[in-house]
XYZ file of C-alpha atoms in Angstrom:
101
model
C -67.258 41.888 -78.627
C -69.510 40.385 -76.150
C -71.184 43.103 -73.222
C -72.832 42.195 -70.251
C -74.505 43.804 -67.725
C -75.480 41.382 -65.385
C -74.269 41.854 -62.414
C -72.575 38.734 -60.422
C -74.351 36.509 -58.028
C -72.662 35.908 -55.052
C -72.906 32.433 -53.585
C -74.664 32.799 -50.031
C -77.866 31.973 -48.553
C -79.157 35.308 -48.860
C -78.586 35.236 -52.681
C -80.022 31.560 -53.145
C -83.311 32.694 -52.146
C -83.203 36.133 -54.308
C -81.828 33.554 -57.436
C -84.808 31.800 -57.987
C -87.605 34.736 -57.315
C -89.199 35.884 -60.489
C -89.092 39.149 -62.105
C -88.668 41.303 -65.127
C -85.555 41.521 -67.067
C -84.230 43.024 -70.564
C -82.257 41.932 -72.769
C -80.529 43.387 -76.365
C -78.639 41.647 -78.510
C -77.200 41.777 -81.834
C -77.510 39.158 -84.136
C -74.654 37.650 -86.269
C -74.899 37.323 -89.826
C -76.711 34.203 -90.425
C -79.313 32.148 -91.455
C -81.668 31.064 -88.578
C -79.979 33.277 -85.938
C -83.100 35.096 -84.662
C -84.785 31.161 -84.403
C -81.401 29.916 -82.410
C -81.372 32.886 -79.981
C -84.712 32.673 -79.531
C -84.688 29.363 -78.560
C -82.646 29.591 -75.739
C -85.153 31.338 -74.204
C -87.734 28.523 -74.598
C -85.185 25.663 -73.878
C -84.903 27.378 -70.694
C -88.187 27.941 -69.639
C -87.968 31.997 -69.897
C -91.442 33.883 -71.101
C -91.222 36.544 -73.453
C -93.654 39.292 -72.278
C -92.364 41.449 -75.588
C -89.875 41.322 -78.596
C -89.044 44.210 -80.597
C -85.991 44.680 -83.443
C -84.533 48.388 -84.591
C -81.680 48.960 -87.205
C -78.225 49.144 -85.317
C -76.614 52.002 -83.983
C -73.633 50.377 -84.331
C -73.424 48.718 -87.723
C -76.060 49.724 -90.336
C -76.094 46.042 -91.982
C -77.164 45.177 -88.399
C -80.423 44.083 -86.329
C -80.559 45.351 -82.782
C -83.613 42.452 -80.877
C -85.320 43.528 -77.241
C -86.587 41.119 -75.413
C -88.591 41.715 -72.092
C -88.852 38.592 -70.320
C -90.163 36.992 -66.588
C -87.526 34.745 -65.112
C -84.760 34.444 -62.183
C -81.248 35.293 -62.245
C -80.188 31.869 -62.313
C -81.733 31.395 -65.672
C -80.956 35.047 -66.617
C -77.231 33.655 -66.511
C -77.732 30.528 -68.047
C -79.312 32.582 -70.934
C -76.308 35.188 -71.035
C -73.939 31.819 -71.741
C -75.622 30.396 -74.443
C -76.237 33.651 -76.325
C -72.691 34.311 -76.294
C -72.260 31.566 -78.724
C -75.043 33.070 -80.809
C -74.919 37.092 -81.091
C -72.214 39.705 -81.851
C -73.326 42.151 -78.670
C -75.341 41.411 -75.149
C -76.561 43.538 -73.000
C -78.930 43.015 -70.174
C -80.623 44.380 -67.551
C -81.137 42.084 -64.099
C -85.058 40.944 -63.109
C -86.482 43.603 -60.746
C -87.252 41.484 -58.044
């Protein structure tokens, strides 16, 4: 079951310009069980050009066999979505919180 917060980005000129400002954003995720799945999530952070300010992992809530990863990171929304597609592919749960900007 994937979750996402992130809200949706309207296509307007208004939004265009708020799209590609920087800012803060979190993200959780839990990883599937497999080899290399921390290195392929993150990844798709470098791939597309999103810092990591901080990383930090905690046992599941959820599942006890389970890693939960939080990853602070500076980028735009636009990315922030690119991001949210590709880690579908990799990670059992996503959650994330939109760049403060």
């Amino acid at each position: 079951m994937n979750k996402s917060a992130f809200p949706k980005i309207e296509e307007n000129k208004d939004n265009k310009t708020a799209s590609t400002e920087r800012g803060r954003a979190a993200v959780v995720f839990s990883l599937k069980n497999e080899v290399g799945g921390l290195v392929k999530a993150l990844k798709l952070f470098q791939e597309n050009h999103v810092n990591l300010v901080h990383i930090e992992s905690r046992k599941s809530k959820r599942r006890n066999s389970e890693f939960e990863i939080f990853v602070d990171c500076d980028s735009n929304r636009e990315q922030l979505h690119e991001i949210i597609q590709l880690l579908r592919k990799h990670v059992n749960v996503l959650e994330m919180d939109a760049p403060d900007n």
